[in-house]
Tab-separated table of C-alpha atoms and ligand atoms in Angstrom:
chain	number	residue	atom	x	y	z
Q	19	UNK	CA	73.305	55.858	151.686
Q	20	UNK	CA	75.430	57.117	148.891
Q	21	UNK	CA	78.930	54.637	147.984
Q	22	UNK	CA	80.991	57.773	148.663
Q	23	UNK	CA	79.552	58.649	151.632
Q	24	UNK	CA	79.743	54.888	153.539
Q	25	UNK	CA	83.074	53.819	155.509
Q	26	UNK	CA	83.720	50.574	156.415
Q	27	UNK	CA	85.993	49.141	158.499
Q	28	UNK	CA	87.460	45.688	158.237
Q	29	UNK	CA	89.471	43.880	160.698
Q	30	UNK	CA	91.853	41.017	159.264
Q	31	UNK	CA	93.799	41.053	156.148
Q	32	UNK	CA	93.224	37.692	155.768
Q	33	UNK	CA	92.188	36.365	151.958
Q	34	UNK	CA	88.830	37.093	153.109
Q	35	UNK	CA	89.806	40.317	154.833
Q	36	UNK	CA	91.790	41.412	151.445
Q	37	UNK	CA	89.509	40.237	148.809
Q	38	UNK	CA	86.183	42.102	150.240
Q	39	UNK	CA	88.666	45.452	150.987
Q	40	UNK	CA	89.529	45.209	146.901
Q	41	UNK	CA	85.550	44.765	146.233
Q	42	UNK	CA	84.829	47.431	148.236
Q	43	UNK	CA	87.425	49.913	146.209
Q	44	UNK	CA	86.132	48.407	142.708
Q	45	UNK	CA	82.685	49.905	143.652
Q	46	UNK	CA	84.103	53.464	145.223
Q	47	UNK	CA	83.352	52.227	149.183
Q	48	UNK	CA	85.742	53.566	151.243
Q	49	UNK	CA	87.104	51.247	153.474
Q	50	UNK	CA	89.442	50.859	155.829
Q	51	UNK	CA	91.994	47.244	156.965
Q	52	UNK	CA	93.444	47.111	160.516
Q	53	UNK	CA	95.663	43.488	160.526
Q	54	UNK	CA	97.645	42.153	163.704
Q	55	UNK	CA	100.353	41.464	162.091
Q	56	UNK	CA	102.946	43.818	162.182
Q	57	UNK	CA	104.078	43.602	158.546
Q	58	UNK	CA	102.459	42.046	155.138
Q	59	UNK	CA	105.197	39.768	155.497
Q	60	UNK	CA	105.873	39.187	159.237
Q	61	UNK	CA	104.205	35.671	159.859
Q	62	UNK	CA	105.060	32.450	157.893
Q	63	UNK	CA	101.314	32.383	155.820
Q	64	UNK	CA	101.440	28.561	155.453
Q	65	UNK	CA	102.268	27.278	151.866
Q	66	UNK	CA	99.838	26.195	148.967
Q	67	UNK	CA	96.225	27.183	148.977
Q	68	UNK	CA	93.649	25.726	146.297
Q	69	UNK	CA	92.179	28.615	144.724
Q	70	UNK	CA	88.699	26.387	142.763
Q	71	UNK	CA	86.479	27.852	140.522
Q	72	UNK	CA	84.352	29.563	143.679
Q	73	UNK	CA	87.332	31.438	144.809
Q	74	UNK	CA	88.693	32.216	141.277
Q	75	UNK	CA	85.295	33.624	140.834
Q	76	UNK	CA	85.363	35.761	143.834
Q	77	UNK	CA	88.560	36.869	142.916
Q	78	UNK	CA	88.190	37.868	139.195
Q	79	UNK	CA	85.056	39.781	140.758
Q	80	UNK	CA	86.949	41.998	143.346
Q	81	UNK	CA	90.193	42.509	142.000
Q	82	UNK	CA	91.294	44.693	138.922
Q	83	UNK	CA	91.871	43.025	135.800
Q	84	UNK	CA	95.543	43.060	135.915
Q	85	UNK	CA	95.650	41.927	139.435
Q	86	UNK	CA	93.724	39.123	138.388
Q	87	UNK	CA	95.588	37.914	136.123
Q	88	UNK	CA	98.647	38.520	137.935
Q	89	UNK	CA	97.102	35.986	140.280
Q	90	UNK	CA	96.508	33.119	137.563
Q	91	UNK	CA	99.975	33.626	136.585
Q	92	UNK	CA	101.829	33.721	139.792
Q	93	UNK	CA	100.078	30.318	140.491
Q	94	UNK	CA	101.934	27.093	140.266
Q	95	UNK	CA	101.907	24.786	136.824
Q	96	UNK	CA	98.280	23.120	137.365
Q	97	UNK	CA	98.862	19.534	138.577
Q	98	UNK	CA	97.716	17.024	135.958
Q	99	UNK	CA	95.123	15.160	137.864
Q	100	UNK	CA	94.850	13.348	141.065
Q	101	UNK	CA	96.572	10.364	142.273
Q	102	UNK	CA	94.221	8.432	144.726
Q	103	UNK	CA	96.726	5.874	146.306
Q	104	UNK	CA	97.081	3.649	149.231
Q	105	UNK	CA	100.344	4.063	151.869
Q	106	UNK	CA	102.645	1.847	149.387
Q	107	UNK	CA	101.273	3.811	146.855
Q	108	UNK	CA	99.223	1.284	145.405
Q	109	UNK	CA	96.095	2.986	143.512
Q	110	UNK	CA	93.128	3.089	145.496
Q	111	UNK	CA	89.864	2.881	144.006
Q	112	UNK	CA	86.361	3.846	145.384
Q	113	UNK	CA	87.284	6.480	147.592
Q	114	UNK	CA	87.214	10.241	147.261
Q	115	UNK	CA	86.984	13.579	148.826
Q	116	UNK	CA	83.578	14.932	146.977
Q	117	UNK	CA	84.368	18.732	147.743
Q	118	UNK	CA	87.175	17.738	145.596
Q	119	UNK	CA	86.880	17.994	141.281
Q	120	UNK	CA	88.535	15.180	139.373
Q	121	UNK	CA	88.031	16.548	136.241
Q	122	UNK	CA	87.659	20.126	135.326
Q	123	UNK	CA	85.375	20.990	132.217
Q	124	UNK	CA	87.896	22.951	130.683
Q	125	UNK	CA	91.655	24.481	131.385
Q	126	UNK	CA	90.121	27.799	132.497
Q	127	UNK	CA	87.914	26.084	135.296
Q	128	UNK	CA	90.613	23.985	136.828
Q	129	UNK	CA	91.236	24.539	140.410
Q	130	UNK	CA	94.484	27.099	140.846
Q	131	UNK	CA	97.509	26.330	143.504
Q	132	UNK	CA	98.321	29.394	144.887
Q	133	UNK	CA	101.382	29.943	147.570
Q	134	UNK	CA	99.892	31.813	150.404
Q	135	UNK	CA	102.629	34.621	150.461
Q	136	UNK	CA	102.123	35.639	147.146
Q	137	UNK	CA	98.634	36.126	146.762
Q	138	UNK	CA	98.369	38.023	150.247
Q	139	UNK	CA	101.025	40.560	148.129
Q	140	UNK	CA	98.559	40.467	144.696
Q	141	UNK	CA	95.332	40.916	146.873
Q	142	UNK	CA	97.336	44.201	149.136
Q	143	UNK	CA	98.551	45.162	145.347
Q	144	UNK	CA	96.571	49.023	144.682
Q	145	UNK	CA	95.418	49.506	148.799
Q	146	UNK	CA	98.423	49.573	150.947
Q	147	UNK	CA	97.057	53.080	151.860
Q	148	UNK	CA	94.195	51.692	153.808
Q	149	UNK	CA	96.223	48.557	155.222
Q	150	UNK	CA	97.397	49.049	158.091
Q	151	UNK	CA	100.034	46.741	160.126
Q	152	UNK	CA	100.446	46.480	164.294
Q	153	UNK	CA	96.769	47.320	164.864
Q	154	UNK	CA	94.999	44.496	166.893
Q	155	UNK	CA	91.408	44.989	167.400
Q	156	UNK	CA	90.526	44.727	171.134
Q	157	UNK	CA	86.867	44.877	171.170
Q	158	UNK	CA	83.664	47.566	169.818
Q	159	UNK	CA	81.060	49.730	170.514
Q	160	UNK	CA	78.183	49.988	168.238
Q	161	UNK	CA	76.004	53.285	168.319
Q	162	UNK	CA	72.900	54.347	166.538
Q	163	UNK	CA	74.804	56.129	163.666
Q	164	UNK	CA	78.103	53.950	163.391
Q	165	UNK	CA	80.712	51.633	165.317
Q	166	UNK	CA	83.899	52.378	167.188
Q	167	UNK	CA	86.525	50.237	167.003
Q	168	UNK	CA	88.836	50.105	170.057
Q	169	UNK	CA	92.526	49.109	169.361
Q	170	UNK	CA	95.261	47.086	171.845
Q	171	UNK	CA	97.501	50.021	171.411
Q	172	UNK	CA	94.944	52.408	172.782
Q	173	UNK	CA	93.589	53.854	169.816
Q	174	UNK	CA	89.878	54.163	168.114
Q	175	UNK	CA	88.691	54.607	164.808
Q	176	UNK	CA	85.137	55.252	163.752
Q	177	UNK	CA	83.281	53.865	161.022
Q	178	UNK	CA	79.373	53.582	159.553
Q	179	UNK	CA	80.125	49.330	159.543
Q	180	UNK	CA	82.510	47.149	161.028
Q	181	UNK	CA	83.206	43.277	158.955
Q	182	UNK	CA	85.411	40.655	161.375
Q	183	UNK	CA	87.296	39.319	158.898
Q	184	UNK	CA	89.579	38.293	161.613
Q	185	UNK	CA	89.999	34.662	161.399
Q	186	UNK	CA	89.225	31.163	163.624
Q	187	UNK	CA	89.701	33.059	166.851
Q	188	UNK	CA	87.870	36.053	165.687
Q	189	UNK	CA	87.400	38.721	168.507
Q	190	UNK	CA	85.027	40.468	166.721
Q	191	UNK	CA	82.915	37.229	166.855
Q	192	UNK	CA	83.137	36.757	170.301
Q	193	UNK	CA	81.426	39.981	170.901
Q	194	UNK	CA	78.765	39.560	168.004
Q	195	UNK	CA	77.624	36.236	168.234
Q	196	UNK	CA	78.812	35.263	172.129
Q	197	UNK	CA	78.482	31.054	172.538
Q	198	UNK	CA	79.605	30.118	168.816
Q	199	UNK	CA	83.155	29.463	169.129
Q	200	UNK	CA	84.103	26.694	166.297
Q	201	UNK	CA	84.644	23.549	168.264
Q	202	UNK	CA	87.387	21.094	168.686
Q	203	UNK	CA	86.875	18.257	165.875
Q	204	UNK	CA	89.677	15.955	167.698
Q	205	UNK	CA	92.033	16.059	164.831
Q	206	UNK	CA	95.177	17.936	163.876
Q	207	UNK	CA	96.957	18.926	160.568
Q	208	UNK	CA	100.680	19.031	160.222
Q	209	UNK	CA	101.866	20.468	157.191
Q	210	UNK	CA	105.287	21.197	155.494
Q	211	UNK	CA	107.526	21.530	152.280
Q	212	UNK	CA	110.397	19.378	150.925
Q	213	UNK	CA	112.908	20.660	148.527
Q	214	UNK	CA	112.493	19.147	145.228
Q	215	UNK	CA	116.185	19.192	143.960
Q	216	UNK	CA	116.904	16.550	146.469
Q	217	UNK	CA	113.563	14.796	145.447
Q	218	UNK	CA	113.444	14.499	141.626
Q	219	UNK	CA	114.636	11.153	141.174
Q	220	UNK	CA	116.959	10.235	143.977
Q	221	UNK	CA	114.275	7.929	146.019
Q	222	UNK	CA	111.659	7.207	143.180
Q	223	UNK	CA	109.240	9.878	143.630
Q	224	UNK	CA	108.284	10.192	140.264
Q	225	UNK	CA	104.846	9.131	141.028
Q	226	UNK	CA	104.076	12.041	143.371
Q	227	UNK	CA	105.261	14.745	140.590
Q	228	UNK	CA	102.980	16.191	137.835
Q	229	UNK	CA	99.928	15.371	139.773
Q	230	UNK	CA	97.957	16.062	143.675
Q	231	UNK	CA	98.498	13.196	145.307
Q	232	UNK	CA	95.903	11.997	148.142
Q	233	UNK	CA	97.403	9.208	150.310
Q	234	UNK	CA	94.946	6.993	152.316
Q	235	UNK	CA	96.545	5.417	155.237
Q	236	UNK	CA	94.291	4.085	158.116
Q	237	UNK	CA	92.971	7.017	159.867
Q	238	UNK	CA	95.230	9.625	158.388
Q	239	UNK	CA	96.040	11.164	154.809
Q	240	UNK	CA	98.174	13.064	153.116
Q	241	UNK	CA	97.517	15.421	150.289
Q	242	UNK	CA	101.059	16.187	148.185
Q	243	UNK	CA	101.382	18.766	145.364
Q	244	UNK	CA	104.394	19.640	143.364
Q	245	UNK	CA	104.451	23.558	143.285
Q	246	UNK	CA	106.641	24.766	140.211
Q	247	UNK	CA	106.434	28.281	138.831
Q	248	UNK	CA	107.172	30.572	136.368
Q	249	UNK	CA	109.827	33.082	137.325
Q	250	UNK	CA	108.858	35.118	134.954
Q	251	UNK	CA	105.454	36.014	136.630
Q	252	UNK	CA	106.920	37.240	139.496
Q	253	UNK	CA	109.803	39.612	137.575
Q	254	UNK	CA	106.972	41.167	135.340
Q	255	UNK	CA	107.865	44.667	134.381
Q	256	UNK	CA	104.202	45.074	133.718
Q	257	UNK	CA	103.362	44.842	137.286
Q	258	UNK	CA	104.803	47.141	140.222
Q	259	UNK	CA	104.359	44.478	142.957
Q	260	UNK	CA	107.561	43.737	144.014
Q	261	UNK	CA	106.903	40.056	145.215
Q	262	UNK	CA	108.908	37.833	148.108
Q	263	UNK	CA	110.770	35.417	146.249
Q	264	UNK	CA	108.979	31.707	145.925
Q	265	UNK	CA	111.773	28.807	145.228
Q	266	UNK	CA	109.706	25.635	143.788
Q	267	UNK	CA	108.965	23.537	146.568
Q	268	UNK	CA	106.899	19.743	147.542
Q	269	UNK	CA	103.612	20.962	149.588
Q	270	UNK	CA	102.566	18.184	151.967
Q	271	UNK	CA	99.797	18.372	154.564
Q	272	UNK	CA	99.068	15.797	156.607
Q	273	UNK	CA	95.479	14.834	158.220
Q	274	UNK	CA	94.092	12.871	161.426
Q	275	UNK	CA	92.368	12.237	164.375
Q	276	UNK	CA	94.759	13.251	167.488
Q	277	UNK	CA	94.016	9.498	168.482
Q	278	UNK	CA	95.863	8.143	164.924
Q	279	UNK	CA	98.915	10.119	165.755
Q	280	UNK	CA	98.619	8.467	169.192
Q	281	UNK	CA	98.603	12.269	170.631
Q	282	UNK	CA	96.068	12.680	173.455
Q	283	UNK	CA	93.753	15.889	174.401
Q	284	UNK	CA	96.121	19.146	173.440
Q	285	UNK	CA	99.089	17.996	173.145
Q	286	UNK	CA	99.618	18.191	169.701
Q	287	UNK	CA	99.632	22.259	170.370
Q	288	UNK	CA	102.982	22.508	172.566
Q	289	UNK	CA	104.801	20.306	170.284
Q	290	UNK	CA	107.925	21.972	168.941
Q	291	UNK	CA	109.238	21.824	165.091
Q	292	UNK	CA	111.391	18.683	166.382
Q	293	UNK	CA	108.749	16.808	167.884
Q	294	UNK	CA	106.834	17.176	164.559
Q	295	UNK	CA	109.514	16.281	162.563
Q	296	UNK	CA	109.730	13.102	164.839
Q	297	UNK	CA	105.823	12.891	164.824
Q	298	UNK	CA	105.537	12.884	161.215
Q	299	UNK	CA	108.617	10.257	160.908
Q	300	UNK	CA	107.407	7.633	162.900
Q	301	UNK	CA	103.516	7.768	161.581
Q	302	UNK	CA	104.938	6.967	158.476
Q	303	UNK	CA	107.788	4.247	159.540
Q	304	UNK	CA	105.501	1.757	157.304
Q	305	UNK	CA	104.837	3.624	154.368
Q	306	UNK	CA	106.355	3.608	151.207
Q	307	UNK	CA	109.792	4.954	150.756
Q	308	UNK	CA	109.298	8.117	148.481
Q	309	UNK	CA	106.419	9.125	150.241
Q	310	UNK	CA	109.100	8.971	153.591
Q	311	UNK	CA	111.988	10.722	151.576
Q	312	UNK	CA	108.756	13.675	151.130
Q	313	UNK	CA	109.220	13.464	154.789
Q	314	UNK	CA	113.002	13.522	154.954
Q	315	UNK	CA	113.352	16.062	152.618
Q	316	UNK	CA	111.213	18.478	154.654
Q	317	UNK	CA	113.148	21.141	156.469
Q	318	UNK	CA	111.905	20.732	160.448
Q	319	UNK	CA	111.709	24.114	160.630
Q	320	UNK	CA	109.054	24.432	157.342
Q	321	UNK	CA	106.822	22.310	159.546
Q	322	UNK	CA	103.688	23.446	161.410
Q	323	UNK	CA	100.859	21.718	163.385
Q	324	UNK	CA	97.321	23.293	163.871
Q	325	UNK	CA	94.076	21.507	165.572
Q	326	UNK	CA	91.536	21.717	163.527
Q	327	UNK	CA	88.447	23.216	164.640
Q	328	UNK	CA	84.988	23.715	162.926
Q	329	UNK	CA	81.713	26.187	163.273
Q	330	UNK	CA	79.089	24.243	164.789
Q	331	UNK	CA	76.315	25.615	162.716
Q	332	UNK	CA	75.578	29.149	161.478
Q	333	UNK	CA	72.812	30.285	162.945
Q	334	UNK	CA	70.610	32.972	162.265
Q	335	UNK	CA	70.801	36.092	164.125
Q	336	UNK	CA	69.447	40.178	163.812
Q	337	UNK	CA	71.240	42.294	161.343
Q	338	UNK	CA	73.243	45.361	162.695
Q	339	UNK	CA	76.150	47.185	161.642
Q	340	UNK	CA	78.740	44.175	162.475
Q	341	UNK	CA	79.367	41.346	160.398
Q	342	UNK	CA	81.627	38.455	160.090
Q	343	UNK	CA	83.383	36.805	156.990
Q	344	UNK	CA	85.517	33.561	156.462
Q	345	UNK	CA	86.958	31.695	159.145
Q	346	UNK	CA	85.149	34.212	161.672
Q	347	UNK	CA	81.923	33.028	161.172
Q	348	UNK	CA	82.301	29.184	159.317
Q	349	UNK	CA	85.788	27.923	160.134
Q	350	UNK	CA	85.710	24.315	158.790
Q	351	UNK	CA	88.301	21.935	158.358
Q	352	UNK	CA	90.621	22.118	155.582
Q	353	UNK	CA	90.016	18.485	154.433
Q	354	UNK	CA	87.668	20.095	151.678
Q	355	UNK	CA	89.870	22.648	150.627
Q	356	UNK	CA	86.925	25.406	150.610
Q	357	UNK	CA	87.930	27.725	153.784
Q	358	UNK	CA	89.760	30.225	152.012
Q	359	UNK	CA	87.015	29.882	148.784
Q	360	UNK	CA	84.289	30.170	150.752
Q	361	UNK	CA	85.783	33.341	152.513
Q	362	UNK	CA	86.599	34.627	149.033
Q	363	UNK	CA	82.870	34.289	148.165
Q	364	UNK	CA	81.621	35.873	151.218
Q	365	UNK	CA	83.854	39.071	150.240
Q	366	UNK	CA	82.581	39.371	146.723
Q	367	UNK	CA	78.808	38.608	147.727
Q	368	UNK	CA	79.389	41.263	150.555
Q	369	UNK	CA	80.774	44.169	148.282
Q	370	UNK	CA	78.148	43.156	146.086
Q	371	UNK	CA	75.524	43.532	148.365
Q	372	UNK	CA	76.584	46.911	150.275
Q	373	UNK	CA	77.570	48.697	146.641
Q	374	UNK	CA	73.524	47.476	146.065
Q	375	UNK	CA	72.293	49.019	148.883
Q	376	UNK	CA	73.845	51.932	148.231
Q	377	UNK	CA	72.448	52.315	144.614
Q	378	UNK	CA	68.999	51.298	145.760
Q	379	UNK	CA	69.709	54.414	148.644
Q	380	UNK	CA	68.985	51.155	151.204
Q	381	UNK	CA	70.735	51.678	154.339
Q	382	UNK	CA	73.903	49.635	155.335
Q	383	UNK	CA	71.760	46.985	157.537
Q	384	UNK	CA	70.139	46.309	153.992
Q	385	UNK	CA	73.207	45.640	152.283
Q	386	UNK	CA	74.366	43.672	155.267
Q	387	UNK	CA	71.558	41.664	156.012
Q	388	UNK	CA	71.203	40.589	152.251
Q	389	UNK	CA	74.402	39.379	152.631
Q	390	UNK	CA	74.047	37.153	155.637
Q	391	UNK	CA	70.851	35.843	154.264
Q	392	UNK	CA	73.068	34.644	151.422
Q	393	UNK	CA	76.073	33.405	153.007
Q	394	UNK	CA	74.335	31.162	155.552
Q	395	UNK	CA	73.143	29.207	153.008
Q	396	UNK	CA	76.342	28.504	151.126
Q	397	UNK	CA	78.586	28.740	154.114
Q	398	UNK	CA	76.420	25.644	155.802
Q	399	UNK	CA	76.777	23.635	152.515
Q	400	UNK	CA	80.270	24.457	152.851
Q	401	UNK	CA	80.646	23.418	156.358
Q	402	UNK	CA	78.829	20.299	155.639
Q	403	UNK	CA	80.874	20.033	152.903
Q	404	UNK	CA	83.955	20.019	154.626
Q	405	UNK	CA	82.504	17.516	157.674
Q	406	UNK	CA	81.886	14.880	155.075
Q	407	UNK	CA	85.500	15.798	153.409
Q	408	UNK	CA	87.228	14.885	156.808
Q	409	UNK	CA	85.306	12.147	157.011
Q	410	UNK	CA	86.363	10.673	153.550
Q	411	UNK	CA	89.839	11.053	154.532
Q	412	UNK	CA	90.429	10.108	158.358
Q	413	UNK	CA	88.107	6.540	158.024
Q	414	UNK	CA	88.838	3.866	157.385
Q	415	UNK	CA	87.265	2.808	154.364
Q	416	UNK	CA	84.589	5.284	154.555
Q	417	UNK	CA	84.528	7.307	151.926
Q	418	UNK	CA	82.482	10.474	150.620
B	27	FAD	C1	97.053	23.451	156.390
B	27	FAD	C2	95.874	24.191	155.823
B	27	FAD	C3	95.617	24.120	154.479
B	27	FAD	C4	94.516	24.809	153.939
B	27	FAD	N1	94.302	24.719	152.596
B	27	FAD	C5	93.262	25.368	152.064
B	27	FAD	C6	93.024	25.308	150.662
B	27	FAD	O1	93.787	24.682	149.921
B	27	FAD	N2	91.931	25.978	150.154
B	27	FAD	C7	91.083	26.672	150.972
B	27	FAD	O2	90.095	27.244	150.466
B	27	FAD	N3	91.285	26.766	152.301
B	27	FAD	C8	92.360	26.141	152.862
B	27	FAD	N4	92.594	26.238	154.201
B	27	FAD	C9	91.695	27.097	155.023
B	27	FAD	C10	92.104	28.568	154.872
B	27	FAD	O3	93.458	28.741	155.248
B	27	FAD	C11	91.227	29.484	155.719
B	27	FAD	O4	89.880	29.127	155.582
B	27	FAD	C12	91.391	30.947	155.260
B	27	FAD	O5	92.705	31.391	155.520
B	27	FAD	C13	90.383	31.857	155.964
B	27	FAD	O6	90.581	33.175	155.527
B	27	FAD	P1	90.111	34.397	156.424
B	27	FAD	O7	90.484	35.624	155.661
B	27	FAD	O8	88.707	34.208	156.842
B	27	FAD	O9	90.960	34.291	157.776
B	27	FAD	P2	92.522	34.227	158.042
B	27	FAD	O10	93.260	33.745	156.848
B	27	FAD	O11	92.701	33.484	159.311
B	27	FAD	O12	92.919	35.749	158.267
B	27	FAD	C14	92.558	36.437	159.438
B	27	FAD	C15	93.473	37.626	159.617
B	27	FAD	O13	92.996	38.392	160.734
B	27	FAD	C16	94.101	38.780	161.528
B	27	FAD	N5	93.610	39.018	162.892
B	27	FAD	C17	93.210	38.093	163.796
B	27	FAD	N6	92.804	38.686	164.930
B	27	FAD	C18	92.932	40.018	164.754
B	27	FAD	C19	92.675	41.171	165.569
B	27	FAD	N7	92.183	41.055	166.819
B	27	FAD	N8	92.934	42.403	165.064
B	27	FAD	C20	93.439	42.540	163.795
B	27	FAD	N9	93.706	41.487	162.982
B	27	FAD	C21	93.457	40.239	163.452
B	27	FAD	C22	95.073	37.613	161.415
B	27	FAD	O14	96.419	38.004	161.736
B	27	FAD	C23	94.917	37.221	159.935
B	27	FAD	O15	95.795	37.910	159.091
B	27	FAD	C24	93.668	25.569	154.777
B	27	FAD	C25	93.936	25.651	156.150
B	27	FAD	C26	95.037	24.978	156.678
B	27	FAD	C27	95.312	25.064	158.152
C-alpha cells in the first residue's frame, strides 16, 4: 500500500494519540484524530509531566524541527538534581526509584519537565485540520478492506486502520482485546500545585527549590518539582501557536496504598476537592513544616485524586487492522514516570513501522504487526518497570 493512499484513524488526542498523528504527517500518512473532549483546552490536563530521554526521542522523531524545539523551550528550568529525603527532610540514603536517572550524561540527555497543557498545544501545533473535538468513539466494525468507526453522536467515519490511543479506560480496547482491563493496584495518587510567591522563603522551603524532591514517608511519597519558565518561549514571534498562559507554579504528587491514607475500597474516588485538601493535611500532620506549607499553599481546587491502575501483562494476540497505544494497552503506574514516554515511543515506533510497510508495498497488518511485536517487548519492561517503581516508593524500607 502506497503512504498516500493509506488512512488512518486515531482515537484519543492524548500525548500518545498526538505524537503518532504528527509521525504519521512527517511521513505523508493521512490520518485522521477524533478526541472526547470538546475543546484542546476543555479538561484540566494535570500539571508537570517528565518528558526522559525515551520520550524526547519519540518526540524529536515525530514532530517538525521547530515544534521540537518549541517543546525543549517551553519546558521548565531543568531541576538540578534530586533530593532523596526522609518526612523531616532529613537525607535519605540507600533508596531509589531505578526507572528514575540521577545523573544525566550530558545537558542534552537530561530528563525535560513539561506542563501538560502546553505540550498538548505544541504536539496539535501544524494538524488542527484533522483534530477533531466532541467526537467520542462508541465502538467499531472491522471489514475485509477497512474499519468503521461508530461515534456517540451518531456518526461514522471509515478508514483502512483504526489505533486506540484512547487512554486507561480505552473503549477501543475493550472491543480488541475483551478480559484485559488494567487492574486495581490498591493505591491512589493525589496531586496538586502551590503558588510559589507565597513559598519562596516565608516557611523555609529553600530545600525543595532548584531540585525534584522525592519524600519517603512510611508507605507514601511525595515527588515535588519547582516549575519556572521562560516567558519568552511562550511569546515567540517565531512560532504561531498561540499558547494558554502557564504562571510558575510548585508540582506535588503524592503516592500510596489506599490503606496508608487510611481510605478503604473506592472511596478515595467520590472524594471532593475539600476532602482532599483535608486528606492530604492530616497525612502529613507529622511532617516537616515546609513540606506542610507545599500543602497549605496548594489551592483545593488545583487538587485531584486518581486510583491507580496497571495492565496486567501484554499479551500476545493476532494482528488486524486495530491497534492500541499508551495507556490503552500498558497503563502502569506513574511511580516510574514512563506512561506518557512509553506512549510517546509506541507513536514513533508505530509511524515508523506503517511509513515501512508502505515503502516495502507490505500491507497495513505488516506495518502493524511489526509494531506490536516491538512494543510488547518494551512496554512489559516498562510495566515491570513501573511495578518495581511503586514498590520503591510505597515500602517501607524497600527500595528498588
Ligand atoms: C499524577 C500523574 C503523573 C504522571 N506523571 C507522568 C510523568 O511524569 N511522565 C510520564 O511519562 N507519565 C506520567 N504519567 C502517566 C501519563 O499521564 C499517561 O501514561 C499518559 O497520559 C498516557 O498517554 P495516552 O496518550 O496513552 O493517554 P491519555 O493521556 O489518557 O489520552 C487519552 C485521550 O483519549 C481521549 N478519549 C478517551 N476515550 C475516548 C473515546 N471513547 N473517544 C474519543 N476520545 C477518547 C481522552 O479524552 C484523552 O484525551 C502520570 C500520570 C499521573 C496520573
Amino acid at each position: 500500500m502506497r503512504a498516500e493512499a493509506l488512512r488512518v484513524a486515531i482515537v484519543g488526542a492524548g500525548p500518545g494519540g498526538l505524537c503518532l498523528a504528527q509521525g504519521l504527517k512527517k511521513r505523508g500518512i493521512r490520518f485522521d484524530v477524533f478526541e472526547r473532549d470538546h475543546a484542546a483546552n476543555g479538561r484540566t490536563q494535570g500539571y508537570r509531566i517528565r518528558i526522559d530521554h525515551t520520550g524526547q526521542k519519540a518526540l524529536a522523531a515525530c514532530l517538525p524541527k521547530a515544534s521540537y524545539a518549541l517543546f525543549q523551550h517551553t519546558c521548565a528550568t531543568p531541576a538540578a538534581g534530586v533530593n532523596v529525603l526522609d518526612a523531616q527532610l532529613r537525607d535519605v540514603s540507600g533508596r531509589w526509584v531505578s526507572a528514575w536517572r540521577k545523573t544525566p550524561s550530558d545537558a542534552d540527555d537530561a530528563d525535560r519537565c513539561a506542563h501538560r497543557q502546553t505540550m498538548r498545544e505544541v504536539l496539535m501545533h501544524g494538524i488542527e485540520p484533522n483534530v477533531q473535538f466532541g467526537k467520542a468513539l462508541s465502538h467499531y466494525e472491522e471489514g475485509p478492506d477497512g474499519v468503521t468507526l461508530y461515534f456517540t453522536d451518531g456518526s461514522t467515519r471509515a478508514a483502512d486502520a483504526l489505533i486506540g490511543a484512547d487512554g486507561i479506560h480505552s473503549v477501543v480496547r475493550r472491543q480488541r482485546l475483551p478480559g484485559h482491563d488494567p487492574v486495581d493496584t490498591g493505591s491512589i495518587c493525589i496531586y496538586g500545585k502551590a503558588r510559589p510567591e507565597q513559598l519562596v522563603g516565608a516557611f523555609g522551603t529553600e530545600a525543595l527549590h532548584g531540585k525534584t524532591s522525592i519524600v519517603f514517608a512510611d508507605g507514601m511519597s511525595v515527588i515535588m518539582d519547582a516549575m519556572s519558565f521562560d516567558p519568552s518561549a511562550f511569546e515567540s514571534s517565531e512560532s504561531s501557536v498561540r499558547f494558554t498562559r502557564v504562571d510558575d507554579y510548585f508540582y506535588w504528587a503524592l503516592m500510596g496504598t489506599r490503606a496508608a491514607f487510611g481510605l478503604a475500597g473506592d472511596e478515595s474516588l467520590s472524594l471532593g476537592r475539600e476532602d482532599i485538601n483535608t486528606l492530604v493535611g492530616q497525612s502529613a500532620a507529622s511532617w516537616a513544616s515546609p513540606l506542610r506549607a507545599v500543602f497549605e499553599c496548594s489551592d483545593a481546587g488545583s487538587m485531584a485524586i486518581a486510583s491507580v491502575h496497571q495492565a496486567a501483562s501484554i499479551t500476545s494476540w493476532e494482528p488486524n487492522r486495530v491497534t492500541l497505544l499508551g495507556d490503552a494497552v500498558h497503563a502502569m503506574s506513574p511511580a516510574g514516570g514512563l506512561g506518557a514516554n512509553t506512549a510517546l515511543q509506541d507513536a514513533s515506533v508505530l509511524a515508523e513501522c506503517l511509513a515501512d510497510a508502505c515503502s516495502d508495498e507490505a500491507s497495513v497488518l505488516t506495518g502493524i504487526s511489526r509494531y506490536e511485536v516491538a512494543m510488547r517487548s518494551y512496554g512489559a519492561n516498562a510495566l515491570a518497570a513501573s511495578e518495581s517503581s511503586a514498590r520503591a516508593l510505597f515500602d517501607v524500607g524497600g527500595g528498588a
